XYZ file of C-alpha atoms in Angstrom:
614
model
C -13.817 37.681 0.556
C -10.283 36.667 0.148
C -9.942 35.929 -4.163
C -8.042 33.066 -3.951
C -8.196 31.822 -7.884
C -4.171 32.120 -9.134
C -3.189 34.926 -11.404
C -3.756 35.289 -14.772
C -1.300 34.154 -17.122
C 0.857 35.309 -20.415
C -1.079 33.565 -23.375
C 0.830 33.868 -26.264
C -0.745 31.223 -29.212
C 1.050 27.816 -29.781
C 2.781 27.890 -33.338
C 1.741 24.740 -35.781
C 4.067 22.053 -35.438
C 5.855 21.379 -38.705
C 9.549 18.617 -39.675
C 9.918 17.977 -42.873
C 10.728 14.307 -41.819
C 7.790 13.631 -39.781
C 6.437 11.595 -37.441
C 7.810 8.878 -35.299
C 6.080 6.793 -33.123
C 2.410 7.757 -33.899
C 1.786 4.935 -36.157
C 2.338 7.115 -39.045
C 0.155 9.135 -38.033
C 0.529 13.161 -38.695
C -1.037 15.372 -36.072
C -1.145 19.677 -35.555
C -1.867 21.382 -32.411
C -6.019 21.376 -32.879
C -5.159 17.389 -33.048
C -3.712 17.769 -29.438
C -7.016 20.962 -27.982
C -8.063 19.424 -25.133
C -4.773 18.380 -23.551
C -1.340 19.464 -21.974
C 1.278 19.638 -24.855
C 4.881 19.323 -23.802
C 7.235 20.359 -26.658
C 11.139 18.986 -25.593
C 13.200 21.011 -28.537
C 16.495 18.157 -28.143
C 18.653 17.072 -30.498
C 20.125 13.003 -29.720
C 23.798 14.311 -30.047
C 23.041 16.600 -26.537
C 23.870 14.577 -23.272
C 21.449 17.803 -21.379
C 18.757 16.430 -23.777
C 18.751 12.902 -23.011
C 19.195 14.029 -19.056
C 15.671 15.661 -19.825
C 13.749 12.657 -21.483
C 14.813 11.107 -18.338
C 13.061 13.706 -16.004
C 10.061 13.412 -18.408
C 9.892 10.392 -18.245
C 8.467 9.937 -14.346
C 6.257 12.825 -15.596
C 4.278 11.153 -18.249
C 4.245 8.280 -15.817
C 1.526 10.703 -12.854
C 0.024 12.252 -15.817
C -1.258 9.395 -18.095
C -4.372 10.626 -19.580
C -3.827 13.877 -19.341
C -0.002 14.519 -20.519
C 1.011 14.818 -24.088
C 4.751 15.440 -24.433
C 6.336 15.735 -27.752
C 10.017 15.560 -28.906
C 10.861 18.226 -31.711
C 13.944 16.759 -32.906
C 16.327 19.597 -34.163
C 19.579 18.822 -35.446
C 22.880 20.261 -34.078
C 25.152 18.213 -36.758
C 24.322 16.724 -40.414
C 23.684 13.806 -39.531
C 21.346 14.347 -37.220
C 19.075 15.678 -39.605
C 19.285 12.065 -41.250
C 16.090 10.679 -41.243
C 16.965 7.435 -40.400
C 19.268 8.415 -37.692
C 16.319 10.133 -35.839
C 14.202 6.898 -35.539
C 17.875 5.357 -34.370
C 18.018 7.852 -31.463
C 14.400 7.254 -30.538
C 14.787 3.582 -29.894
C 18.217 4.112 -28.778
C 17.076 6.802 -25.775
C 13.845 4.712 -25.144
C 11.539 7.967 -26.133
C 8.231 6.714 -25.438
C 5.950 9.817 -26.304
C 5.776 10.804 -30.734
C 8.343 12.792 -32.466
C 8.926 15.283 -34.540
C 12.109 15.207 -37.019
C 12.456 19.263 -37.904
C 15.615 18.304 -40.078
C 15.385 22.056 -41.038
C 14.082 23.351 -37.703
C 11.036 25.441 -38.753
C 9.752 24.548 -35.405
C 12.164 25.445 -33.366
C 12.883 29.340 -35.472
C 8.665 29.556 -34.637
C 9.107 28.978 -31.321
C 12.253 31.417 -30.840
C 14.439 28.627 -29.378
C 17.786 28.904 -28.829
C 19.156 26.441 -26.949
C 19.066 22.396 -26.930
C 17.067 21.346 -24.368
C 14.117 23.287 -24.319
C 10.899 22.762 -22.963
C 7.596 24.616 -24.041
C 4.397 23.891 -22.593
C 1.184 24.426 -24.152
C -2.202 24.431 -22.264
C -5.382 22.687 -23.451
C -6.623 25.778 -25.188
C -3.352 26.293 -27.156
C -1.612 29.121 -25.671
C 1.957 28.981 -24.590
C 1.908 28.968 -21.208
C 5.635 28.288 -20.249
C 9.062 27.884 -21.200
C 12.105 26.773 -19.951
C 15.828 26.271 -21.362
C 18.007 23.545 -20.119
C 17.640 20.835 -17.306
C 15.896 20.423 -13.461
C 12.832 22.436 -14.498
C 10.162 19.352 -14.273
C 9.526 19.803 -11.455
C 8.101 23.301 -11.701
C 6.368 21.938 -15.314
C 4.152 18.885 -13.088
C 3.638 21.158 -10.804
C 2.314 24.035 -13.501
C -0.026 21.291 -14.963
C -1.424 20.084 -11.870
C -2.153 23.826 -11.986
C -3.827 23.230 -15.498
C -5.653 19.967 -14.609
C -7.577 21.916 -11.888
C -8.101 25.337 -14.344
C -9.154 23.718 -17.188
C -11.315 20.340 -15.563
C -13.261 23.406 -14.375
C -13.724 24.974 -17.591
C -14.568 22.208 -19.250
C -11.299 22.630 -21.858
C -9.301 19.562 -20.567
C -10.082 16.329 -22.110
C -8.662 13.069 -20.562
C -7.505 10.048 -22.463
C -4.677 7.708 -24.268
C -2.079 9.663 -26.052
C -0.898 9.852 -29.060
C 1.907 7.322 -28.811
C 2.390 4.105 -30.566
C 5.354 1.799 -29.872
C 7.412 0.575 -32.244
C 7.722 -3.229 -33.035
C 11.066 -4.638 -31.260
C 13.465 -5.586 -33.195
C 15.488 -9.347 -32.617
C 18.932 -8.469 -32.834
C 21.610 -10.330 -30.511
C 22.672 -6.676 -29.787
C 20.331 -3.376 -29.713
C 22.872 -0.380 -29.909
C 25.733 -1.267 -28.320
C 28.224 1.613 -26.963
C 31.284 -0.237 -26.233
C 33.575 -3.323 -26.012
C 36.506 -4.972 -24.010
C 38.904 -7.449 -24.522
C 39.065 -10.256 -21.680
C 42.034 -12.121 -20.485
C 39.798 -14.735 -21.778
C 39.886 -13.895 -24.826
C 36.380 -13.966 -26.123
C 34.828 -9.784 -25.664
C 32.807 -7.907 -22.935
C 29.884 -5.429 -24.679
C 27.153 -2.936 -23.199
C 24.646 -4.073 -24.552
C 23.067 -0.046 -23.697
C 18.955 -0.777 -25.159
C 18.654 -3.178 -23.668
C 20.521 -2.371 -19.840
C 22.894 -5.112 -20.159
C 25.715 -6.735 -20.444
C 26.811 -9.633 -23.175
C 29.976 -11.663 -23.448
C 30.590 -12.853 -26.621
C 32.784 -15.518 -27.909
C 36.084 -15.087 -29.448
C 34.119 -14.777 -32.645
C 32.616 -11.643 -31.683
C 29.111 -12.949 -32.454
C 28.168 -16.384 -30.408
C 26.552 -15.154 -27.476
C 28.285 -16.837 -24.103
C 25.895 -15.008 -21.203
C 24.061 -11.944 -20.150
C 24.364 -10.195 -17.583
C 21.413 -7.765 -15.945
C 17.945 -8.677 -16.345
C 17.019 -6.155 -19.186
C 15.685 -3.747 -17.941
C 15.982 -0.012 -16.179
C 17.036 -0.441 -12.747
C 20.553 0.038 -10.030
C 20.555 -3.427 -8.772
C 23.776 -5.201 -7.219
C 24.395 -9.118 -7.580
C 24.319 -12.204 -10.021
C 24.155 -11.957 -13.225
C 20.703 -12.286 -13.746
C 19.512 -10.293 -11.062
C 21.782 -7.181 -11.976
C 20.177 -4.220 -13.449
C 22.043 -1.245 -15.151
C 20.401 1.526 -17.568
C 21.991 2.344 -20.839
C 25.935 1.344 -19.844
C 28.265 2.609 -21.776
C 32.023 2.663 -20.998
C 33.987 -0.231 -20.066
C 37.527 -0.741 -18.435
C 39.819 -3.581 -16.756
C 41.592 -3.313 -13.418
C 44.393 -4.996 -12.959
C 42.533 -7.541 -10.202
C 40.748 -9.052 -13.789
C 37.537 -7.083 -13.007
C 35.524 -4.792 -14.908
C 34.824 -1.133 -13.890
C 31.343 -0.373 -16.101
C 30.148 3.335 -16.758
C 26.569 2.576 -15.783
C 25.682 6.239 -17.498
C 21.715 6.575 -16.912
C 22.201 5.472 -13.033
C 24.905 7.755 -13.229
C 27.136 5.226 -11.154
C 30.267 3.460 -11.884
C 29.649 -0.351 -11.121
C 32.044 -3.322 -11.091
C 31.357 -6.556 -12.788
C 33.449 -9.420 -12.246
C 33.720 -12.089 -14.803
C 34.750 -14.903 -12.298
C 31.298 -14.834 -10.427
C 29.470 -12.649 -12.306
C 28.871 -10.402 -9.912
C 27.946 -6.706 -10.259
C 28.488 -4.583 -7.413
C 28.454 -0.301 -7.225
C 31.489 1.387 -6.832
C 30.748 4.888 -7.049
C 27.875 7.281 -6.961
C 24.535 7.571 -5.270
C 22.325 7.031 -8.235
C 21.478 10.890 -8.588
C 22.889 13.241 -10.949
C 25.568 15.787 -9.800
C 24.336 19.578 -10.310
C 25.637 22.625 -9.039
C 26.796 22.947 -5.129
C 27.014 19.163 -4.522
C 30.264 17.491 -4.118
C 32.877 17.053 -6.273
C 35.319 14.616 -3.766
C 34.752 12.697 -1.093
C 33.754 8.724 -0.513
C 32.436 7.175 -3.947
C 28.977 6.091 -2.829
C 27.906 9.227 -0.992
C 29.266 11.782 -3.963
C 26.624 11.957 -7.468
C 27.950 11.897 -10.366
C 27.010 13.036 -14.019
C 26.775 10.262 -16.889
C 30.199 9.325 -17.087
C 30.379 7.608 -20.984
C 33.533 5.625 -20.416
C 35.874 4.758 -18.139
C 40.171 4.104 -18.676
C 42.700 2.580 -16.294
C 45.546 5.277 -16.122
C 48.690 6.359 -13.151
C 46.417 4.101 -10.729
C 42.938 5.548 -11.138
C 39.916 5.529 -12.356
C 39.947 7.890 -15.119
C 35.672 8.916 -15.926
C 34.862 11.001 -18.822
C 32.163 12.255 -17.296
C 30.477 13.183 -19.801
C 27.507 15.107 -18.170
C 29.177 17.877 -16.680
C 32.154 18.210 -19.600
C 35.060 16.877 -16.951
C 37.218 14.378 -16.363
C 36.779 12.614 -12.616
C 38.917 10.087 -11.373
C 37.680 6.988 -8.701
C 40.967 5.518 -6.542
C 40.212 2.370 -5.303
C 42.283 1.998 -2.646
C 41.188 4.719 -0.725
C 37.363 4.083 -2.115
C 37.307 8.337 -3.056
C 36.166 9.860 -5.961
C 37.202 13.903 -7.253
C 37.352 16.266 -10.090
C 40.822 15.564 -12.056
C 40.346 18.079 -15.252
C 37.700 20.921 -16.515
C 34.844 23.836 -15.149
C 31.876 22.275 -16.248
C 31.599 25.419 -18.468
C 31.287 23.451 -22.091
C 33.229 24.494 -24.867
C 37.317 23.842 -26.226
C 40.475 25.462 -23.371
C 43.504 23.698 -23.444
C 45.775 24.336 -20.609
C 45.786 23.490 -16.540
C 43.096 20.260 -15.704
C 41.613 23.551 -13.576
C 41.047 25.935 -16.225
C 40.507 23.127 -18.777
C 37.065 23.090 -20.663
C 35.438 20.099 -22.491
C 32.534 19.439 -24.301
C 30.677 16.400 -23.679
C 33.954 13.783 -24.036
C 32.757 10.161 -24.291
C 35.740 8.243 -25.298
C 38.974 7.679 -23.357
C 41.669 5.300 -23.422
C 45.604 5.359 -21.806
C 49.004 5.017 -23.236
C 52.314 5.477 -21.280
C 52.267 8.882 -21.418
C 48.347 10.606 -22.526
C 45.334 9.963 -21.012
C 43.031 10.745 -24.899
C 39.911 11.566 -25.115
C 37.258 12.057 -27.706
C 35.825 15.319 -26.621
C 32.342 14.787 -28.508
C 30.452 18.050 -28.924
C 33.132 19.679 -30.138
C 34.393 16.970 -32.517
C 37.892 17.051 -30.964
C 40.462 14.549 -29.787
C 42.275 15.782 -26.828
C 45.058 14.109 -24.431
C 45.899 14.367 -20.956
C 49.604 14.702 -20.002
C 50.935 13.132 -16.574
C 50.796 16.379 -14.774
C 47.401 17.292 -15.570
C 48.129 19.748 -18.341
C 45.662 19.584 -21.117
C 45.881 19.382 -24.943
C 43.725 19.648 -28.084
C 45.011 17.713 -31.132
C 42.268 18.191 -33.480
C 39.421 20.041 -33.386
C 38.374 23.889 -32.953
C 35.339 24.425 -31.147
C 31.487 23.605 -30.789
C 30.363 24.476 -34.204
C 32.974 23.572 -36.601
C 32.835 19.646 -37.606
C 33.136 17.403 -40.882
C 35.197 15.138 -42.461
C 38.612 15.928 -43.886
C 41.468 14.546 -43.057
C 45.392 15.919 -43.157
C 47.460 18.130 -41.386
C 46.064 17.765 -37.436
C 45.041 22.184 -38.109
C 42.841 21.687 -40.766
C 41.367 17.641 -40.232
C 37.745 18.079 -38.815
C 35.839 15.091 -37.797
C 31.733 14.584 -36.318
C 31.183 13.769 -33.015
C 33.225 10.777 -32.193
C 32.164 8.979 -29.387
C 34.897 6.146 -28.846
C 39.193 6.353 -28.811
C 41.504 3.556 -29.144
C 45.244 3.624 -28.845
C 47.668 1.502 -31.551
C 50.748 -0.279 -31.169
C 52.369 1.826 -33.037
C 51.521 5.134 -30.677
C 48.521 6.380 -33.065
C 45.354 6.228 -32.159
C 42.192 5.442 -33.625
C 38.854 7.622 -33.371
C 35.916 6.218 -33.836
C 34.449 8.658 -36.279
C 30.641 8.405 -34.976
C 28.588 10.497 -37.207
C 30.941 10.286 -40.182
C 30.241 6.319 -39.999
C 33.822 6.360 -40.229
C 37.162 5.121 -38.054
C 40.242 7.715 -38.380
C 43.820 7.483 -37.281
C 45.914 10.730 -35.775
C 49.603 10.126 -35.741
C 51.534 12.182 -33.176
C 54.494 11.226 -35.115
C 53.523 13.126 -37.910
C 50.493 15.145 -36.828
C 47.867 13.800 -39.838
C 44.724 12.237 -39.904
C 43.548 9.398 -42.402
C 40.354 7.585 -42.257
C 40.827 3.493 -42.281
C 37.541 2.385 -42.931
C 34.029 3.531 -43.822
C 30.675 2.876 -44.402
C 30.457 2.007 -40.990
C 27.046 2.775 -39.126
C 27.733 4.861 -35.969
C 30.594 3.269 -34.618
C 30.790 4.133 -30.679
C 33.893 2.409 -29.694
C 36.959 0.184 -31.039
C 39.285 -2.388 -29.309
C 42.510 -4.127 -30.756
C 42.129 -8.397 -30.782
C 45.816 -9.650 -31.694
C 46.163 -7.729 -35.249
C 42.838 -6.687 -36.112
C 40.631 -3.882 -34.216
C 37.346 -5.113 -33.718
C 34.636 -1.497 -34.003
C 31.206 -1.505 -32.364
C 28.352 -0.997 -35.102
C 26.162 0.892 -32.646
C 23.413 1.742 -35.232
C 23.942 -1.561 -36.981
C 24.084 -4.216 -33.596
C 27.209 -5.539 -34.040
C 30.828 -5.992 -34.035
C 32.638 -5.608 -36.838
C 36.155 -7.018 -37.099
C 38.288 -4.831 -39.565
C 42.449 -5.458 -40.541
C 44.143 -2.795 -39.722
C 45.584 -0.931 -43.346
C 49.108 -0.361 -43.792
C 47.547 2.390 -45.965
C 44.623 4.222 -45.042
C 41.914 5.430 -47.558
C 41.212 7.808 -49.246
C 37.969 10.234 -49.017
C 36.743 13.641 -50.875
C 37.048 16.080 -47.837
C 33.814 17.945 -46.031
C 33.462 20.502 -43.868
C 29.882 21.723 -42.159
C 29.138 24.454 -40.093
C 26.355 23.596 -37.602
C 22.853 23.779 -39.272
C 21.564 26.436 -36.595
C 22.043 30.240 -37.998
C 23.577 33.127 -36.444
C 22.357 35.416 -34.950
C 22.274 38.750 -36.175
C 23.404 41.358 -33.748
C 24.204 44.938 -34.175
C 28.400 45.711 -33.492
C 28.873 47.521 -30.380
C 26.833 47.331 -27.345
C 24.231 44.162 -26.830
C 21.903 44.050 -23.711
C 21.830 40.444 -22.602
C 18.832 39.125 -20.814
C 18.482 35.862 -19.333
C 15.007 35.364 -18.442
C 13.914 33.789 -15.052
C 10.616 33.830 -13.264
C 11.166 31.801 -10.566
C 7.997 28.732 -10.367
C 4.988 29.219 -8.846
C 4.938 28.445 -5.499
C 8.661 29.061 -5.656
C 10.944 32.255 -4.428
C 14.444 33.013 -5.152
C 16.510 31.607 -2.489
C 18.881 34.402 -0.630
C 19.488 33.127 2.101
C 22.886 32.533 1.523
C 23.771 35.180 -0.787
C 22.943 35.558 -4.544
C 20.833 33.552 -5.655
C 21.518 33.944 -8.833
C 24.797 33.571 -11.646
C 25.546 34.646 -15.090
C 29.197 33.536 -16.667
C 30.283 35.466 -20.087
C 32.928 35.017 -22.560
C 33.463 34.359 -26.387
C 34.552 32.244 -29.112
C 37.891 34.504 -30.367
C 37.755 36.046 -26.965
C 38.642 39.331 -29.210
C 35.112 39.596 -29.865
C 33.781 40.814 -26.202
C 35.412 44.026 -25.094
C 32.950 44.172 -22.690
C 31.248 42.094 -20.193
C 33.108 39.031 -20.087
C 33.517 36.984 -16.497
C 31.497 36.304 -14.012
C 28.557 37.844 -11.300
C 24.989 37.645 -9.793
C 22.665 39.627 -12.386
C 21.868 38.522 -15.193
C 21.646 40.543 -17.544
C 24.615 42.622 -18.709
C 25.931 45.088 -21.048
C 27.885 43.630 -23.603
C 30.135 45.137 -26.218
C 31.265 43.781 -29.141
C 34.044 44.671 -31.232
C 32.713 45.601 -34.591
C 36.207 44.197 -36.755
C 34.864 40.415 -35.496
C 31.880 39.952 -37.511
C 31.301 36.342 -36.439
C 31.993 34.277 -33.125
C 29.878 32.121 -30.467
C 29.383 33.790 -26.711
C 29.728 31.566 -24.465
C 26.853 32.057 -21.607
C 25.357 29.771 -18.259
C 23.406 31.281 -15.878
C 21.984 29.368 -12.545
C 19.081 30.601 -10.907
C 18.580 28.401 -7.169
C 14.753 28.726 -5.761
C 12.944 27.286 -3.398
C 9.519 26.746 -2.338
C 7.601 29.208 -0.856
C 5.921 28.149 1.834
C 6.189 29.448 5.353
C 4.994 26.645 7.460
C 8.269 24.946 5.874
C 10.581 25.038 7.940
C 13.239 23.631 5.692
C 11.240 23.950 2.260
C 12.386 21.388 -1.086
C 14.953 23.795 -3.408
C 16.322 23.703 -6.550
C 18.691 24.925 -9.555
C 18.289 26.010 -12.590
C 21.028 25.908 -15.052
C 22.237 26.388 -18.848
C 24.474 26.681 -20.487
C 24.451 28.486 -24.019
C 26.734 28.634 -27.152
C 25.341 31.837 -29.064
C 26.571 31.855 -33.190
C 25.905 35.746 -33.597
C 26.585 37.178 -37.010
C 27.162 41.182 -36.231
C 25.350 42.903 -38.961
C 24.599 46.993 -38.762
C 21.044 47.594 -37.878
C 20.076 44.028 -36.111
C 19.348 43.784 -32.553
C 20.927 45.205 -29.815
C 18.915 42.580 -27.167
C 19.747 39.000 -26.839
C 17.136 37.693 -24.501
C 17.558 33.649 -23.617
C 15.071 32.099 -21.496
C 16.164 30.319 -18.774
C 12.854 29.585 -17.121
C 9.483 31.648 -17.671
C 8.194 33.833 -20.938
C 10.657 36.683 -22.432
C 7.283 39.225 -22.254
C 9.461 42.241 -24.295
C 9.928 39.750 -26.905
C 6.783 37.980 -27.201
C 4.312 40.139 -25.384
C 1.013 38.844 -22.972
C -1.794 38.263 -25.928
C -5.185 37.581 -25.123
C -7.385 35.279 -26.976
């Protein structure tokens, strides 16, 4: 007789959930894991600056919808930036992104450390008896988690350890503001202002006063629907750009699409994108309606094309309206700050664009940087040093600091204003002097600004309004503050370091080797001198690195990919899935520290945890 029971999984007791900031979306109730016993719990370690985390929020919506009485998703908010450790900012982010499950605010990364998390986002599955049964880093894992959930439902239903019923989510009361977390704004030829009302999934046309509503465009619910203003649907729209013909291009971010709004007719049509998120291996150019995009965050008209800040893949793309095509313009999809020719440059979540005659300016949010592209396509950095350095400091560009800027606006004198979002400030960079100054403070998460005559109108996203400022002749002086990421550096031994990316194909799947190796690993470092050996690309997910003992601190940049397919011999065309994650791991070289760095892409690192039984 054949034993058809599934193989026994490693069982690791789940650590308790601890967060100094407390719980959100629970009606003020505090929860422990014992309160959730009998449910399948999915912990989502996220931070609201991270585009990959926002992608996972969207992936989880379907899982929650399909398993409402057995699965409880708990968001564990684990901040990178100083602003993200503020409780009020987490409250705002939970509403801004429509998070419809409980969230634990963990500003000190206590639960992050207990679960040995090393990347945003990370998903951990806990079975109804309180044991960790799976861990996944990055995007694209929800299909595997859903298969596991189905197995756990059957297994624990048979054992009598599954408890069904309503979950702990309690929705917050809606707020009656005119705008709700607006993203970007645009001055229309009529003198009115067009605003992306992001959380309400609409565009709003305001009169010249910036307050009076002229009309709303879109039904107000999530969707991708073309048509007149009362029928169109968007999904968290962001960037807006005026085309020469008077129509407006809209970066419809969560729909992974570019839309066209005609102020004359009120109609919205789709210009580019399929509605599906771009993944590694997909086309990077072609007919605009046939190519996937990934979280376009802003758009600008420059050199006869629409330039797209493709935040989801850390690139710049372009849309050519005459040819009806899209194509990658700059960036490799690697996340970081690397200047040079377009095809070799690295970006980190570009989120704001502004065009002048000879430069395309961009706010590169995750590196807290202001960068620009020249007419030949080369990428330059004006302000910013890397993924983990940020703050509020004026002065020479080489030592000035921003904190996660989302917008940039060209000013008449050739300088640019930067919506320095997490510093709640409007800053200015003057290329003529190389100086950074502060124009205004006490703004709440400014995400964009638009020139209107001699004024500048700032999108105060977290105050749900537009704020008009007179451009000052002299900057406001502020006390300088420098920050490093709240995430602690990993102590590793100098010399040889074993890098192991842990990947176990989800149950019911196998590695896809039909067209060659199904895995890829790319390693580099900041500074480059940190790595004496092990840099570059390969197909093995384990690699021996050698670290220079004279470089005491740095960041290892690691990108891993694995492709798996459903393992069903009867299916001639099995569904295939790409698992991918980029890690930026701050390291400190310490004698006697560990000589192994495990990073979990999917599965459990049994060398680190070891399987445990009750």
